[in-house]
Short mmCIF file of C-alpha atoms in Angstrom, two decimals:
data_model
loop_
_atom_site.label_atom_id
_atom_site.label_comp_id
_atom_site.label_asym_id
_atom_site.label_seq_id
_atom_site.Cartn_x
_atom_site.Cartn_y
_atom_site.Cartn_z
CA UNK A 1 0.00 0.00 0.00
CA UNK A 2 1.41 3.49 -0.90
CA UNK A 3 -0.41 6.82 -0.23
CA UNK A 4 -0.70 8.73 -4.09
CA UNK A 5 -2.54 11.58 -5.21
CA UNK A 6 -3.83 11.82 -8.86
CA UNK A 7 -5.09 14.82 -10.87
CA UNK A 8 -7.69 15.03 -13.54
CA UNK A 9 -8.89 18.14 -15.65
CA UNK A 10 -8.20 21.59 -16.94
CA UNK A 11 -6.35 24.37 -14.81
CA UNK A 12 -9.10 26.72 -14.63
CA UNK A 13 -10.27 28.50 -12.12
CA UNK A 14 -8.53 28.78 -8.70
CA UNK A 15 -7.40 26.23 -6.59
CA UNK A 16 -8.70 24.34 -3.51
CA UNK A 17 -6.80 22.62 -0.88
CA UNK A 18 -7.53 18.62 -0.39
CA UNK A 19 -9.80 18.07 2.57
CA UNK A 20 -11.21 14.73 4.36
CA UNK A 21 -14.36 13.85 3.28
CA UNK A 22 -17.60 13.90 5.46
CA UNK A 23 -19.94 14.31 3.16
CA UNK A 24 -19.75 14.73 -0.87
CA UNK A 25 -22.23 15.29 -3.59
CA UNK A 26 -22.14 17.42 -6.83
CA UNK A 27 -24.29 20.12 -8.86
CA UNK A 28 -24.55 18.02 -12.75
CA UNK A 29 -25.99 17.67 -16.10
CA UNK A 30 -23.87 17.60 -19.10
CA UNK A 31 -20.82 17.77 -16.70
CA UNK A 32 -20.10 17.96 -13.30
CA UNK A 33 -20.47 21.51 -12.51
CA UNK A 34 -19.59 21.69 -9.07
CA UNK A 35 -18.33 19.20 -6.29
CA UNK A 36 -20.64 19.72 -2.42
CA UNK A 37 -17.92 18.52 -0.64
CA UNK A 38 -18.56 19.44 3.34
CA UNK A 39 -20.96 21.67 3.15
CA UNK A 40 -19.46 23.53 0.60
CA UNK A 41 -19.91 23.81 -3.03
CA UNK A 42 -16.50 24.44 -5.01
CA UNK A 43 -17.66 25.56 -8.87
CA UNK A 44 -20.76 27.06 -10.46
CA UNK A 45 -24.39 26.62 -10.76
CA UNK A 46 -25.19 24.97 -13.50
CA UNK A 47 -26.97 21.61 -13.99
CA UNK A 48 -28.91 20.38 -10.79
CA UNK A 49 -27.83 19.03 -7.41
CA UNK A 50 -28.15 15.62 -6.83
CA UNK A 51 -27.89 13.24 -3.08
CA UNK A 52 -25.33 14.38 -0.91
CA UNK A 53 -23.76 11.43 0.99
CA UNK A 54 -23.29 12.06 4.44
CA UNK A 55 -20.00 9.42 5.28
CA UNK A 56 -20.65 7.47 8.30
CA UNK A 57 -18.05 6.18 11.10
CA UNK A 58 -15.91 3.73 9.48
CA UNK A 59 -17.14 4.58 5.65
CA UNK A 60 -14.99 5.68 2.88
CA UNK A 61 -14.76 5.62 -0.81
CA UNK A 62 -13.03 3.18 -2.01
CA UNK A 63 -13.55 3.05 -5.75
CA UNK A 64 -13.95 5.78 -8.23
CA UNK A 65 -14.75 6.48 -11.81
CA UNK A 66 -13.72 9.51 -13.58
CA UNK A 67 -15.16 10.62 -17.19
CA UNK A 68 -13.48 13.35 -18.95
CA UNK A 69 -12.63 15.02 -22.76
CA UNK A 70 -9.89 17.80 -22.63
CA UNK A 71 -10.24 19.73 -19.92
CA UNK A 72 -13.89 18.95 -19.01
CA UNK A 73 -14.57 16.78 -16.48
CA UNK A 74 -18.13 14.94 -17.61
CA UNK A 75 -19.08 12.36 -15.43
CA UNK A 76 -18.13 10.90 -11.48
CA UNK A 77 -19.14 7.50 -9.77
CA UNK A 78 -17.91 6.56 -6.42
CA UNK A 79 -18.97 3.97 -4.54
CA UNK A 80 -18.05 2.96 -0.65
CA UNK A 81 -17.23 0.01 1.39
CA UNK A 82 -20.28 -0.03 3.06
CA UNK A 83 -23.10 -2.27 1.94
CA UNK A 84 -26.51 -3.91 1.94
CA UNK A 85 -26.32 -7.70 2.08
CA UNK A 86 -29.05 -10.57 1.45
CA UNK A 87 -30.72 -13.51 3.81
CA UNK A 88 -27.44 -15.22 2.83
CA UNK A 89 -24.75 -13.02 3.58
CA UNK A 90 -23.99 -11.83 0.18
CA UNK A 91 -23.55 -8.33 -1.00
CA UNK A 92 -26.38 -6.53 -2.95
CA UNK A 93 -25.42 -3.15 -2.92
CA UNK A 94 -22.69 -1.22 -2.13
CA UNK A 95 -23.50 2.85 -0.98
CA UNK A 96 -23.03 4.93 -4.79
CA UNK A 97 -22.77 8.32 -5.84
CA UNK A 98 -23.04 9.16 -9.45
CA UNK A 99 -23.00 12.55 -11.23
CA UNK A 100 -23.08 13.52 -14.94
CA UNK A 101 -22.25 11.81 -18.72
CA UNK A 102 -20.25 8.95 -18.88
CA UNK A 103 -18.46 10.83 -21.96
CA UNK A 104 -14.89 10.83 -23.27
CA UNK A 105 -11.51 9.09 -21.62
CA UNK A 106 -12.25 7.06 -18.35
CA UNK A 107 -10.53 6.87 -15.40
CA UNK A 108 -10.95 3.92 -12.98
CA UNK A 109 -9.38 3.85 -9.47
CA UNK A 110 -10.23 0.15 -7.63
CA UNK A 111 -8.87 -1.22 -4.32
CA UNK A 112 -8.51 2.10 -2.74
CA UNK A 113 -9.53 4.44 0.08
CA UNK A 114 -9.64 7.66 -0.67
CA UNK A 115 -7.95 9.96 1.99
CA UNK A 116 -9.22 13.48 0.77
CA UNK A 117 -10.48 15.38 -2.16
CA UNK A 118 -9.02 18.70 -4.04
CA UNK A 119 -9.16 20.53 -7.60
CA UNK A 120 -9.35 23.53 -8.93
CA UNK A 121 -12.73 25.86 -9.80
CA UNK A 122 -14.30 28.38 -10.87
CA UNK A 123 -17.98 28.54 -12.86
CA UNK A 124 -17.67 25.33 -13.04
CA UNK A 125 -15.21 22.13 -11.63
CA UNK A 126 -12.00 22.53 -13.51
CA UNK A 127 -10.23 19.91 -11.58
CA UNK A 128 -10.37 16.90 -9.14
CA UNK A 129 -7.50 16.25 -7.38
CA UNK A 130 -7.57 12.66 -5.14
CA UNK A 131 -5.52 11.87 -2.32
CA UNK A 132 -5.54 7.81 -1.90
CA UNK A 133 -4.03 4.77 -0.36
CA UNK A 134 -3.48 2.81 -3.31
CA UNK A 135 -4.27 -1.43 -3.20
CA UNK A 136 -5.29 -0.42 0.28
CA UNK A 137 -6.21 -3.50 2.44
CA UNK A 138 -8.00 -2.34 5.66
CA UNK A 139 -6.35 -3.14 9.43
CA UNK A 140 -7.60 -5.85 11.63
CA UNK A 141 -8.48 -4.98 14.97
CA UNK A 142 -6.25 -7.22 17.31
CA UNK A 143 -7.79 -5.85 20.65
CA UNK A 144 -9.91 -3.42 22.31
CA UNK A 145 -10.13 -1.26 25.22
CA UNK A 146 -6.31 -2.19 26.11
CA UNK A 147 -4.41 0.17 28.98
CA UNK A 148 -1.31 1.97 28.38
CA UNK A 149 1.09 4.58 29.61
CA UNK A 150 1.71 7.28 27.07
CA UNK A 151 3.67 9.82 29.66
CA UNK A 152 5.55 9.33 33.26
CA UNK A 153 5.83 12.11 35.30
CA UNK A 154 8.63 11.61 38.01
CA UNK A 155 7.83 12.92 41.64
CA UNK A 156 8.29 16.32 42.28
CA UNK A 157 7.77 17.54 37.82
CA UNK A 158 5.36 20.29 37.52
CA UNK A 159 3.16 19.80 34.24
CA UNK A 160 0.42 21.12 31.92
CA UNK A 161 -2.57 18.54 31.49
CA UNK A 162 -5.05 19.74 29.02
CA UNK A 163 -8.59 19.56 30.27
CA UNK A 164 -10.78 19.46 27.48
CA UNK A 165 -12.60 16.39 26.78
CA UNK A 166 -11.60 16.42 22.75
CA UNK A 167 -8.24 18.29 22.62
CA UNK A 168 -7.20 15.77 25.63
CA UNK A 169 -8.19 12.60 23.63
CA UNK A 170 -6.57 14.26 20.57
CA UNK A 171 -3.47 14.98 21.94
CA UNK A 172 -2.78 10.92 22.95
CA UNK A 173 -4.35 9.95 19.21
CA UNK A 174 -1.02 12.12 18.23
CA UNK A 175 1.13 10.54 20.51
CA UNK A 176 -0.02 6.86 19.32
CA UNK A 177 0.36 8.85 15.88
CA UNK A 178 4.63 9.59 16.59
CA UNK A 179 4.95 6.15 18.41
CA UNK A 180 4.02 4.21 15.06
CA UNK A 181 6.69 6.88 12.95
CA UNK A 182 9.11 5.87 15.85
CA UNK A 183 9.38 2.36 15.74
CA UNK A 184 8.06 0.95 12.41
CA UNK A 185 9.87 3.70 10.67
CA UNK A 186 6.30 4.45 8.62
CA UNK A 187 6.76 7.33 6.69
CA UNK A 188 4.21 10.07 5.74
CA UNK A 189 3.70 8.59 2.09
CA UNK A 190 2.92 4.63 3.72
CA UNK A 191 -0.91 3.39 4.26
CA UNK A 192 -0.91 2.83 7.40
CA UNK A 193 -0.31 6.42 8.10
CA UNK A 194 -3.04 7.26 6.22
CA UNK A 195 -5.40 4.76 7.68
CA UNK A 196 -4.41 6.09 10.96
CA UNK A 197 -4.89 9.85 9.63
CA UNK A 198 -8.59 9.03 7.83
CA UNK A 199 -9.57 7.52 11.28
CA UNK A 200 -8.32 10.48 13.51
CA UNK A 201 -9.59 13.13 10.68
CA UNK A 202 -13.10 10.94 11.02
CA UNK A 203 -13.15 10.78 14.73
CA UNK A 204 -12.26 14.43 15.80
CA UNK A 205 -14.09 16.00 12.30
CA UNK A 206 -10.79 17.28 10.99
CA UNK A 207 -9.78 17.75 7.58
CA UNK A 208 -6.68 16.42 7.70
CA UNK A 209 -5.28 13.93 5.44
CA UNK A 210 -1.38 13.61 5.60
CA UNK A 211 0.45 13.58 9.03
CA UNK A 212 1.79 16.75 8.77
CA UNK A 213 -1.47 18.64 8.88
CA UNK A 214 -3.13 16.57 11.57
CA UNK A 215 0.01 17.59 13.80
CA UNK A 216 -0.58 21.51 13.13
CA UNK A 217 -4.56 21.00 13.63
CA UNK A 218 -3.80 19.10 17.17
CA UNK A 219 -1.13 22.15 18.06
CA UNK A 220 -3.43 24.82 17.07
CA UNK A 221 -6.13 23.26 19.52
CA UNK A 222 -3.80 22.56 22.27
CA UNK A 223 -2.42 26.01 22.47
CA UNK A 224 -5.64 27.41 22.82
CA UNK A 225 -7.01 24.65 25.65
CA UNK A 226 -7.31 25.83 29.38
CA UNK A 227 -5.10 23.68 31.56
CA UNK A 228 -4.04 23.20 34.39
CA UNK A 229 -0.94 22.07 36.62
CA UNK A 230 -0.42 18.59 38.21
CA UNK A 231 2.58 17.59 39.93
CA UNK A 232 2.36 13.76 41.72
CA UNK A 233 2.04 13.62 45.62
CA UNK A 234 5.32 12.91 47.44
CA UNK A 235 6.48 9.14 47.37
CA UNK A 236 4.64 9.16 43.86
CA UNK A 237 5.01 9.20 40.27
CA UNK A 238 2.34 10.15 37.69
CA UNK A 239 1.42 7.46 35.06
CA UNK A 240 -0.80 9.62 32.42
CA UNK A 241 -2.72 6.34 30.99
CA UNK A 242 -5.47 6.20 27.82
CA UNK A 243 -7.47 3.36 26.97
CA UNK A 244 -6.78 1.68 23.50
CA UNK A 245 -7.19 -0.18 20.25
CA UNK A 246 -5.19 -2.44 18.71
CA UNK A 247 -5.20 -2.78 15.18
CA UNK A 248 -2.79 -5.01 13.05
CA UNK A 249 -2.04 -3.49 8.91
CA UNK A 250 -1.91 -6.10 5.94
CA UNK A 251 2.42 -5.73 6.27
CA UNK A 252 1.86 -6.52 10.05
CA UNK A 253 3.02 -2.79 11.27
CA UNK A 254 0.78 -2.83 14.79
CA UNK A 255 -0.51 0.44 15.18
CA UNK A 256 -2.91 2.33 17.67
CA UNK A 257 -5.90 4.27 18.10
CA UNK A 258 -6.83 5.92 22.15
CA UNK A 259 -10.66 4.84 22.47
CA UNK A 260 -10.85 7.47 25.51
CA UNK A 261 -9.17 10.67 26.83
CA UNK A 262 -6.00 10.49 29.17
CA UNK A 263 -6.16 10.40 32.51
CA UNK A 264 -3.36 10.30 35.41
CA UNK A 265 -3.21 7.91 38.34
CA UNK A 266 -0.44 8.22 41.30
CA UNK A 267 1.84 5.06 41.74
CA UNK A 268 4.09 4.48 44.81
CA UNK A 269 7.78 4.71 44.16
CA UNK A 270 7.96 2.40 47.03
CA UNK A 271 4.39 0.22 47.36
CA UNK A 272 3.73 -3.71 46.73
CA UNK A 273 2.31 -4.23 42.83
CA UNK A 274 -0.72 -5.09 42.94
CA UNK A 275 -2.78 -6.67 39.85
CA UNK A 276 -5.63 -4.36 38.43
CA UNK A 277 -5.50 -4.31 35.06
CA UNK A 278 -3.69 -5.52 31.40
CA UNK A 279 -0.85 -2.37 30.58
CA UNK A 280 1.27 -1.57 27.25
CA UNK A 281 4.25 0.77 28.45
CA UNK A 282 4.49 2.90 25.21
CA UNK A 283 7.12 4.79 27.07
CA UNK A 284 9.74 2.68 27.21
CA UNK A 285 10.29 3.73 30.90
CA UNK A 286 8.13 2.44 33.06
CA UNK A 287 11.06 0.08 35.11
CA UNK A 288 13.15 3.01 35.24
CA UNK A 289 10.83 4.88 37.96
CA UNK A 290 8.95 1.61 39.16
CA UNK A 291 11.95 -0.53 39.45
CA UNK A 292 9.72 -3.38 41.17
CA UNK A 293 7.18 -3.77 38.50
CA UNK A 294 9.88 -5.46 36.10
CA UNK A 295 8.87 -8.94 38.05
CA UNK A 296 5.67 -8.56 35.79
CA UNK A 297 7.61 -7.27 32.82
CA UNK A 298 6.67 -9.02 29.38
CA UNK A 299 6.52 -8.53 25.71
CA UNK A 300 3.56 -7.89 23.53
CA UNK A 301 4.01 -6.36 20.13
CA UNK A 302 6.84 -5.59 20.24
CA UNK A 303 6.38 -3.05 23.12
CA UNK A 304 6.92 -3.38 27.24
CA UNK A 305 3.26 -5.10 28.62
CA UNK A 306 2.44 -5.59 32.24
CA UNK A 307 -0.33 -8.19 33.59
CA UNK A 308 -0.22 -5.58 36.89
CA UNK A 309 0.14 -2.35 38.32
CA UNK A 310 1.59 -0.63 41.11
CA UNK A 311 -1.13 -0.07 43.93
CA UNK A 312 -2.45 3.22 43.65
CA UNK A 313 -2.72 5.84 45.97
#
């Protein structure tokens, strides 16, 4: 899987920046006019509006056909992974979205999942530009609702915790986001880091679709979040902890996804373990400030996993 963007049509018009999709339709008759695309309509007025589709959790496009002569662009179909199926399990329908001629040179794009949508417009759509995993294969889930330590903070540290709800939740999703470019060495161009994108852009209705800009949108919320300061009691440290997902890619990189925001529980430096609940250490240095908890050290995936944790206080 590889992460590729593809542009059809004139240069026209004025540009418009690729966006994840929530919902997508388009104004049509002899051509595609305009794209809706979330909420807003990028070219002119001509032909008539047809069904927007509102995306739902989990949905995405992932096939698309593309009509065009010169610079025109003529006729769209998309259709997404979700489906109606029969009595017997089989597949009827999948969810489609068609707009315009089928007319002049066609462009097919199969096996994919489309990360965002661009072009360029004016009175009408000059351009589509798509952003895609290409032969994408979607994750597995390998486990839900899993524990683990994204920060320690040593006894006596003064931090910042965030305290809204969304900004806190998106702040470990971009942790889990670094950990994955850390140690499987995925890069920004990979489909896994666009699966993991599409999922955060989906969950926190962002309109992100590389890395890079789901990094700035996550800053730009963060430094405008009230906080407040937490330093652990004495004889404590801080373990900042999120619940998790699992999820395993097609070339078996194990990535994450936090299922609820952070929160931070006080463990004795000095206490007897004792056993509450399944852990992934995502730090790295758990041991290093709970020296007694390496009796219930493992591995799991590659990463530090405890089948305890220290009492807390």
């Amino acid at each position: 899987m590889s992460i590729q963007t593809i542009a059809i049509g004139g240069d026209g018009g004025s540009n418009f920046d690729i966006e994840f999709i929530s919902d997508i339709g388009f104004r049509s008759g002899e051509r595609v006019d305009a794209i809706l695309l979330n909420g807003t309509r990028r070219g002119g007025k001509g032909g008539s509006e047809g069904v927007v589709l509102n995306l739902q959790a989990d949905e995405y496009i992932n096939q698309m056909k593309i009509w065009r002569s010169g610079d025109r662009i003529h006729g769209v179909e998309l259709t997404t992974n979700f489906h109606k199926v029969d009595d017997a399990g089989k597949v009827i329908v999948n969810r489609k979205l068609f707009a315009g001629r089928t007319k002049g040179e066609q462009t097919n794009l199969f096996n994919i999942r489309v990360l965002g949508i661009g072009g360029r417009c004016g009175e009408e759509l000059d351009k589509l530009r798509i952003r895609y995993i290409k032969d994408y294969v979607e994750s597995s889930k390998e486990g839900t609702a899993q524990m683990a330590v994204i920060g320690v903070i040593p006894e006596g540290q003064i931090i910042e915790t965030i305290e809204t709800s969304r900004v806190n939740r998106m702040s470990a999703s971009r942790v889990f986001m670094e950990t994955v470019v850390s140690v499987e060495q995925t890069v920004e161009s990979s489909g896994v880091m666009g699966e993991f994108t599409a999922k955060a852009s989906q969950t926190f209705g962002m309109s992100a679709t590389t890395q890079t800009e789901f990094s700035e949108q996550v800053e730009t919320e963060i430094t405008t979040s009230e906080r407040k300061s937490y330093t652990p009691p004495v004889g404590t440290v801080g373990l900042q902890v999120v619940k998790m997902d699992i999820f395993k890619a097609a070339d078996g990189t194990i990535w994450f996804f936090p299922t609820s925001e952070s929160s931070i529980v006080n463990a004795s430096v000095t206490g007897e373990p004792a056993i509450t609940e399944n852990l992934y250490d995502m730090t790295g240095a758990l041991t290093l400030h709970l020296p007694y908890m390496s009796e219930q050290q493992e591995q799991s995936l590659g990463y530090d996993y405890f089948r305890s944790l220290p009492a807390l206080v």
